[in-house]
Tab-separated table of C-alpha atoms and ligand atoms in Angstrom:
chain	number	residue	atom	x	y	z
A	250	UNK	CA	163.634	123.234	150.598
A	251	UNK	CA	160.009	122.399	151.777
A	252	UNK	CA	159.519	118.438	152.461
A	253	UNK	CA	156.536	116.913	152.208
A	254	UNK	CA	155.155	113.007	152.568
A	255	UNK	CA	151.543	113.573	152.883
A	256	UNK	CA	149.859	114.099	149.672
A	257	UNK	CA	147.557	116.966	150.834
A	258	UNK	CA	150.166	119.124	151.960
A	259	UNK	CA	151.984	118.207	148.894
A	260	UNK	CA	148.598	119.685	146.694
A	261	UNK	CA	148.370	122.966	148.643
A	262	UNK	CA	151.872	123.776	148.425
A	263	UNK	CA	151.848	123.396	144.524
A	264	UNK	CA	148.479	125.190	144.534
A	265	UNK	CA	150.457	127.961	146.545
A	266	UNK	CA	152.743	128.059	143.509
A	267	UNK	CA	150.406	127.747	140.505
A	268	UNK	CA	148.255	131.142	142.304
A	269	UNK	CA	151.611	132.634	141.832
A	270	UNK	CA	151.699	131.296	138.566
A	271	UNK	CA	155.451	129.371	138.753
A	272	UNK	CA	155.904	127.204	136.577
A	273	UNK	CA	157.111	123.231	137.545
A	274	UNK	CA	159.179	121.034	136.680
A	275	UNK	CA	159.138	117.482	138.000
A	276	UNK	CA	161.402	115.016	138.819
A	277	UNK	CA	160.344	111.210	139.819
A	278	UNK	CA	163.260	109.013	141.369
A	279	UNK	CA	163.540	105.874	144.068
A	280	UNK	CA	166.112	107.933	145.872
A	281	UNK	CA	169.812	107.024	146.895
A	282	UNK	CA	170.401	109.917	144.228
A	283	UNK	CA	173.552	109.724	141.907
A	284	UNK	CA	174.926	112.577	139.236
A	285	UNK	CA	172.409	111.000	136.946
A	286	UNK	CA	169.495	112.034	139.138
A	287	UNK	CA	170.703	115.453	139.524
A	288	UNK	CA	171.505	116.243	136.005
A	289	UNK	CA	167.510	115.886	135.451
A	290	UNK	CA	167.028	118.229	138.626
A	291	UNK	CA	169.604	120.808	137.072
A	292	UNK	CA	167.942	120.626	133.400
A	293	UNK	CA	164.486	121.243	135.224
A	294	UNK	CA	165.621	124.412	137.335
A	295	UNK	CA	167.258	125.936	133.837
A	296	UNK	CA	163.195	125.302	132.168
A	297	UNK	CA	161.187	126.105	135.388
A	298	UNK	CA	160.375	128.340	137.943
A	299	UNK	CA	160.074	125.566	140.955
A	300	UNK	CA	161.284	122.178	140.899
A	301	UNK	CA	159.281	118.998	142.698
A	302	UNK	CA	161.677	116.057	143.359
A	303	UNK	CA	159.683	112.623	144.855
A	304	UNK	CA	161.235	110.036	146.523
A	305	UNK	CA	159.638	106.778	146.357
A	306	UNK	CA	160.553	103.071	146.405
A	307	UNK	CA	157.615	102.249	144.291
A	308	UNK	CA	156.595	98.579	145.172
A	309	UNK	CA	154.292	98.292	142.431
A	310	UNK	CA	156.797	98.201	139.942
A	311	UNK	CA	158.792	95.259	141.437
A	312	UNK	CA	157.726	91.642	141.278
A	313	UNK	CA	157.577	89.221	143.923
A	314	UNK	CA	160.873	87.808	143.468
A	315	UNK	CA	162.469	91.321	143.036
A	316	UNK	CA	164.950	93.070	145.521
A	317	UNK	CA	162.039	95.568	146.591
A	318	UNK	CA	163.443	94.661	150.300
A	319	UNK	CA	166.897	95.239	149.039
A	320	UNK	CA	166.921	98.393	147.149
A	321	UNK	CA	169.691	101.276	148.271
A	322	UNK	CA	167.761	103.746	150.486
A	323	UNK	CA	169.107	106.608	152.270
A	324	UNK	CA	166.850	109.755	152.517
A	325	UNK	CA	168.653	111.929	154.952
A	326	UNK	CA	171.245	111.473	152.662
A	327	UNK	CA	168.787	112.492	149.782
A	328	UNK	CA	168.080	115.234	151.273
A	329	UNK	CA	170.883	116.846	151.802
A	330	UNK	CA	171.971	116.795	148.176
A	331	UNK	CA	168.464	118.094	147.015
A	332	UNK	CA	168.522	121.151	149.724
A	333	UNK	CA	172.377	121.697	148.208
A	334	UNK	CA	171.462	121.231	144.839
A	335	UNK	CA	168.819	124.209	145.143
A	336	UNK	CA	165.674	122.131	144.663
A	337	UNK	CA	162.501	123.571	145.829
A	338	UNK	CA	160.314	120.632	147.127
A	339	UNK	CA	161.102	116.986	147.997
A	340	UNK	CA	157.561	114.799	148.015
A	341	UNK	CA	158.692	111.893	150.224
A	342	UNK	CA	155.528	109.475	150.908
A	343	UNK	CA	155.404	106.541	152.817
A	344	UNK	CA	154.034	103.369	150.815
A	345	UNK	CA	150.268	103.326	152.972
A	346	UNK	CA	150.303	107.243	151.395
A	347	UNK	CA	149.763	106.845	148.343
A	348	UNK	CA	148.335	102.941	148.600
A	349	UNK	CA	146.014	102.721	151.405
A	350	UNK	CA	144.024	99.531	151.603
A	351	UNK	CA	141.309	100.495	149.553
A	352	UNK	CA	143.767	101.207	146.610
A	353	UNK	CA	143.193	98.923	143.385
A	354	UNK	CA	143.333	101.020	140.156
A	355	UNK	CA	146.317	100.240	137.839
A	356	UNK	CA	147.244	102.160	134.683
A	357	UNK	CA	148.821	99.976	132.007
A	358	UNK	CA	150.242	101.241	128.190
A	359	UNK	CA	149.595	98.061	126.403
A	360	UNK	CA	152.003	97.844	123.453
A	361	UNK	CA	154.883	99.545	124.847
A	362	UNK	CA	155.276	97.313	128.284
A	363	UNK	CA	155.610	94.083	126.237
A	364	UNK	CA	158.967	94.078	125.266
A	365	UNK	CA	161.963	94.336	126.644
A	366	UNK	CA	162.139	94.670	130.441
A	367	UNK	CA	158.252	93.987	130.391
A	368	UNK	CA	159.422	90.152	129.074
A	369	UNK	CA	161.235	89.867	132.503
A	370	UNK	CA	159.160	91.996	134.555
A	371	UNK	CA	155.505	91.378	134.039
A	372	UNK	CA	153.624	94.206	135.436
A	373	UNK	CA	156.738	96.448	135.854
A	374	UNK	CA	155.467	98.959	133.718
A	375	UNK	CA	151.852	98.892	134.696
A	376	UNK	CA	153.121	99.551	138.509
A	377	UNK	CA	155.406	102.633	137.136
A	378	UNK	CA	152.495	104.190	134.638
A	379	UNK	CA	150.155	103.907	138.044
A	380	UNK	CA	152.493	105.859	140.508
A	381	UNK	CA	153.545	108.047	137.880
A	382	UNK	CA	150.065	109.374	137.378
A	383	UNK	CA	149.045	109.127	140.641
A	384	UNK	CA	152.252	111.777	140.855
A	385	UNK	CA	151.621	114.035	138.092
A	386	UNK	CA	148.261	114.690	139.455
A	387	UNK	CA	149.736	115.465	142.661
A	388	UNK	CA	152.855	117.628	141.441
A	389	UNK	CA	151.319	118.777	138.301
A	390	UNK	CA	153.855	119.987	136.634
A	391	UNK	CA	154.314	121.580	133.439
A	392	UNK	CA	157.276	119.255	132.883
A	393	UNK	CA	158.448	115.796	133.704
A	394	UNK	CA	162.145	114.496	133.732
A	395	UNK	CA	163.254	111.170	133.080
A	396	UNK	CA	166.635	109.436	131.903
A	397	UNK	CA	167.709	107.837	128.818
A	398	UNK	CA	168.644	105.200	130.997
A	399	UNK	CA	165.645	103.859	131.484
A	400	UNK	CA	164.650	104.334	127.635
A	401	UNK	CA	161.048	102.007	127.744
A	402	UNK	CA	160.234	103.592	130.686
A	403	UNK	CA	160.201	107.125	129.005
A	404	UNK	CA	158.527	105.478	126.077
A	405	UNK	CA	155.594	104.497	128.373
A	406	UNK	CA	155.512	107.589	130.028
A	407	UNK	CA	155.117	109.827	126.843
A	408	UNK	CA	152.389	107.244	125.649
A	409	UNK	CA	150.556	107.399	128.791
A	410	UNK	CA	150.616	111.440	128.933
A	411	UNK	CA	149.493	111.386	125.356
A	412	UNK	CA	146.626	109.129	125.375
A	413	UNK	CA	145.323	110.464	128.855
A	414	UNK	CA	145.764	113.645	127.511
A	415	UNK	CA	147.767	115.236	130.668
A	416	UNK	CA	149.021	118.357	130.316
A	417	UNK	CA	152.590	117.812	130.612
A	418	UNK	CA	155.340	118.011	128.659
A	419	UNK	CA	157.638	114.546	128.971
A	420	UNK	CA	161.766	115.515	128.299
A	421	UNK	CA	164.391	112.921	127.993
A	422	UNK	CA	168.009	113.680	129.259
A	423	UNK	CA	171.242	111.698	128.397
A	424	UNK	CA	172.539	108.950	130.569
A	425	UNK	CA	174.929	110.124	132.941
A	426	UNK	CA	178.169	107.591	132.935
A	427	UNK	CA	181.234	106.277	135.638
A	428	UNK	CA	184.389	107.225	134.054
A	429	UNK	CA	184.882	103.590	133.023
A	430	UNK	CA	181.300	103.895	130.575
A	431	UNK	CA	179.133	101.898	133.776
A	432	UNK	CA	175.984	103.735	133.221
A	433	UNK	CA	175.116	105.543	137.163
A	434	UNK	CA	172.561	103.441	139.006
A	435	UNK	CA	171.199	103.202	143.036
A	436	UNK	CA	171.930	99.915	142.316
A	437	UNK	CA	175.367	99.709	141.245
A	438	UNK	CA	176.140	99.519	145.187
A	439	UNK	CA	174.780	96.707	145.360
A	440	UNK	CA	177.984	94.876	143.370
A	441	UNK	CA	180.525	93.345	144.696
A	442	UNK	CA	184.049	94.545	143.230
A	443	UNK	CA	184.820	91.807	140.745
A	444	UNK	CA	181.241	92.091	139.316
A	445	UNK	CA	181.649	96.118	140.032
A	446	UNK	CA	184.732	95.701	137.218
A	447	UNK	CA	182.707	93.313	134.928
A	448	UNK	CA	180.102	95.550	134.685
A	449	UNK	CA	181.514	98.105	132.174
A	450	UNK	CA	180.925	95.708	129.478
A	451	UNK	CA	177.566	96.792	128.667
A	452	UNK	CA	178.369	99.885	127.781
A	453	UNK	CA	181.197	98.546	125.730
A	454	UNK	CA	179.228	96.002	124.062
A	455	UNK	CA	176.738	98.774	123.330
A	456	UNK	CA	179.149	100.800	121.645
A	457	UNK	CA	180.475	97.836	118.878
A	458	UNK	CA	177.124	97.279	118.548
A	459	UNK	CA	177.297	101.342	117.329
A	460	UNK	CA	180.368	100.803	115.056
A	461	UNK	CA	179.590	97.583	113.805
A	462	UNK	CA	176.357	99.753	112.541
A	463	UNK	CA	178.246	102.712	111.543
A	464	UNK	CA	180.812	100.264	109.707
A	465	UNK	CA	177.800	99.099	107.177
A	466	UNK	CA	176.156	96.293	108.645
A	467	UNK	CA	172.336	95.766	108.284
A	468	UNK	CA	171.369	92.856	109.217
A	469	UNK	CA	169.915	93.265	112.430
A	470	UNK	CA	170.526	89.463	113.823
A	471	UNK	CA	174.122	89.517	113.313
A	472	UNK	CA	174.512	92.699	115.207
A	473	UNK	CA	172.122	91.465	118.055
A	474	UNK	CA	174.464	88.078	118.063
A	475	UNK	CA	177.243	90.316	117.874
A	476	UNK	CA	175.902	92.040	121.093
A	477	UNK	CA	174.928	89.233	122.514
A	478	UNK	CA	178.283	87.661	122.728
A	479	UNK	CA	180.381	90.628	123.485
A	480	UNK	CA	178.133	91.092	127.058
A	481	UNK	CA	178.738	86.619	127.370
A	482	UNK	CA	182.396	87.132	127.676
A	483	UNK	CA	182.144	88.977	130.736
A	484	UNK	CA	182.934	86.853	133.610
A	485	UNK	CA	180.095	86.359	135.804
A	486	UNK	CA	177.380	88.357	133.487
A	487	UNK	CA	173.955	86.528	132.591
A	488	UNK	CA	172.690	87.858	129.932
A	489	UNK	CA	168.297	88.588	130.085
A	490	UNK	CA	168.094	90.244	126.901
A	491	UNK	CA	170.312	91.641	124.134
A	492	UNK	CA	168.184	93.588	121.363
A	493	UNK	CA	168.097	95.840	118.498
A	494	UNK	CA	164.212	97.496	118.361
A	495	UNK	CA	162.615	100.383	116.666
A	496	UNK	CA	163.228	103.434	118.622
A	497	UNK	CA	159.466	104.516	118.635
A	498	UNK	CA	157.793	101.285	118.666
A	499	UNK	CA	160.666	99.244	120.769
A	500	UNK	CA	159.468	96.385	118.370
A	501	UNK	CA	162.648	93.662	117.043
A	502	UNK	CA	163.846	95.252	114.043
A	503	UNK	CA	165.419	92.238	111.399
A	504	UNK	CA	166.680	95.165	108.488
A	505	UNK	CA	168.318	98.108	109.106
A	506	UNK	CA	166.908	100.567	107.010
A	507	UNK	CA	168.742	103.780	106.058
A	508	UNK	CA	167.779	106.770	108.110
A	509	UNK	CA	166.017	104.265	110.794
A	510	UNK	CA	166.510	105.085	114.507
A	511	UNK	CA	166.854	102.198	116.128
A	512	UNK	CA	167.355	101.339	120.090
A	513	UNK	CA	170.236	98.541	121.138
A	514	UNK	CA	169.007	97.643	124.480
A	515	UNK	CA	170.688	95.407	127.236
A	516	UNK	CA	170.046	93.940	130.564
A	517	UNK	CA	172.490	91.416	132.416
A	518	UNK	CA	172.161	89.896	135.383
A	519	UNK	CA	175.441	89.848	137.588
A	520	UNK	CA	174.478	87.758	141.025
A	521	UNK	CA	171.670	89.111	141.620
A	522	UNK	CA	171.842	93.004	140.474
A	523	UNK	CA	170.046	93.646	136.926
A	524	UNK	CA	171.611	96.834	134.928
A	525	UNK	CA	170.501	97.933	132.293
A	526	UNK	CA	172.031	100.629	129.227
A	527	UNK	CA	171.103	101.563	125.868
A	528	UNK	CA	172.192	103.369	122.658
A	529	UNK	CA	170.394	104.591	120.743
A	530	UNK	CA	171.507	104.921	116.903
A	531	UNK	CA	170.657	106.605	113.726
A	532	UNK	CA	171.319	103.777	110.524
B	632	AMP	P1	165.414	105.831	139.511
B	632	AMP	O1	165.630	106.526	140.826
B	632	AMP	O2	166.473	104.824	139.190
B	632	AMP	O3	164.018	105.308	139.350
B	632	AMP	O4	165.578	106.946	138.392
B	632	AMP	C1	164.853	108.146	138.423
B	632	AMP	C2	165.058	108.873	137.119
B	632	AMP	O5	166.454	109.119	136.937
B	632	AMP	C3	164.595	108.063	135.905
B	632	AMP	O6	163.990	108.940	134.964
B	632	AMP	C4	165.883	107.500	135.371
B	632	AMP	O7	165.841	107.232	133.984
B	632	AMP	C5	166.849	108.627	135.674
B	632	AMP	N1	168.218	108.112	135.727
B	632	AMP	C6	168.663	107.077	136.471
B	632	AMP	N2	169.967	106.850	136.237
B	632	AMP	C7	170.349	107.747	135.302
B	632	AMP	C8	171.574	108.019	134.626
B	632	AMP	N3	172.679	107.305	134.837
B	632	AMP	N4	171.595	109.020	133.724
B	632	AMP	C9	170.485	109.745	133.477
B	632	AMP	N5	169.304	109.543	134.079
B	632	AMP	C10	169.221	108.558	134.977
């Protein structure tokens, strides 16, 4: 596995591979990799010739009151499951890389960032649609590979690829689970054990929310209330949003029309660590 963290070495190794016309796939991540993380890098190795994995704490995407400082990182542990797991190239900058002081362009996908995490985190998605272009440009790859689990963020990817027109191709994979539902996360670690245990409720609440559908019932309010209170009986979980939304336009959804695909989205709080899930469901 070649390493890179300078972004011109980076562009001449990927030219090296386009002269021998390989195709790439492309992975973006923070690190502290989980199963989650490598079941993109395994789908992209099946549909490419070369896969490009980065490695970036991105702190454009984090507000000021957000654990940038305290997110999981480990990269010589990162890089030892990327070298076993077969992957070609790990792109590895250091923050000044790709922000030097000069730096002051940001990319933002209006609609699409409002909702949703973008309530909470104004400017998240404005600081991921920046990096991630400034990384397709770099890697460009014929493919990108992101996670269900982070369902808006995919959203705003495939918008931003579509009206830049960038020739990529955006996939989706499932979300990878813990055996008790907890959907895999760098920042799971940071839980302490009671919260640790807590934590499988969103998953749980996520699937009533499913049944409660599949059992016949369309208004949308009662199911979000529904939601709402199964994550509240958790002990310790604070609850930042509970919603049902169109699955295209993430936009609150009040009837649940037949045939509709619809997105039940959660994040809760416990101490300080934010998760996150989704399901997404067909009425
Ligand atoms: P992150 O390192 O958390 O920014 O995630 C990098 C990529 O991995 C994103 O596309 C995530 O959606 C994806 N990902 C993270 N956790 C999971 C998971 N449990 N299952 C599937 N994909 C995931």
């Amino acid at each position: 596995m070649r390493k890179f963290c300078k972004p011109k070495a980076l562009e001449s190794f990927v030219r090296g591979l386009k002269a021998r016309r390989k195709t790439i796939g492309f992975v973006p991540t923070m690190g502290f990799l989980h199963e989650g993380h490598l079941a993109l890098v395994r789908r992209a190795q099946k549909e490419n010739d070369a896969v490009v994995v980065s490695i970036f704490v991105n702190p454009l995407q984090f507000g000021p009151k957000e654990d940038y400082r305290r997110y999981p990182r480990d990269l010589r542990r990162d890089e030892a499951i990327l070298r076993k797991a077969g992957v070609d190239c790990l792109f590895a900058p250091e923050v000044k890389a790709l922000y030097p002081g000069s730096f002051q362009t940001e990319v933002r996908v209006r609609r699409l960032s409002t909702p949703l995490c973008g309530k909470s985190r104004p400017g998240h998605f404005a600081g991921v649609a920046t990096v991630v272009l400034k990384l397709l440009h770099l890697v460009a790859p014929g493919r990108i590979y992101l996670g269900q689990k982070d369902y808006q963020q995919f959203k705003v990817i495939e918008r931003l690829t579509a009206d830049l027109n960038l020739p990529v191709k955006v996939r989706m994979c499932p979300i990878i689970r813990e055996s008790d539902g907890l959907a895999m996360s760098s920042r799971n670690v940071t839980l302490e054990a009671p919260a640790r245990r807590e934590a499988r409720v969103l998953y749980q609440a996520l699937l009533k929310t499913g049944s409660l559908i599949r059992g016949g019932e369309r208004d949308a309010r009662r199911v979000q209330k529904a939601l709402e209170t199964a994550l509240k009986a958790a002990h310790g979980a604070r609850v930042d949003y509970a919603e049902l939304v169109d699955a295209e336009t993430l936009l609150p959804v009040v009837k649940l029309r037949q045939g509709s695909r619809v997105l039940a989205a959660v994040a809760v709080y416990f101490d300080k660590t934010r998760l996150i899930d989704n399901l997404l469901i067909r009425v």
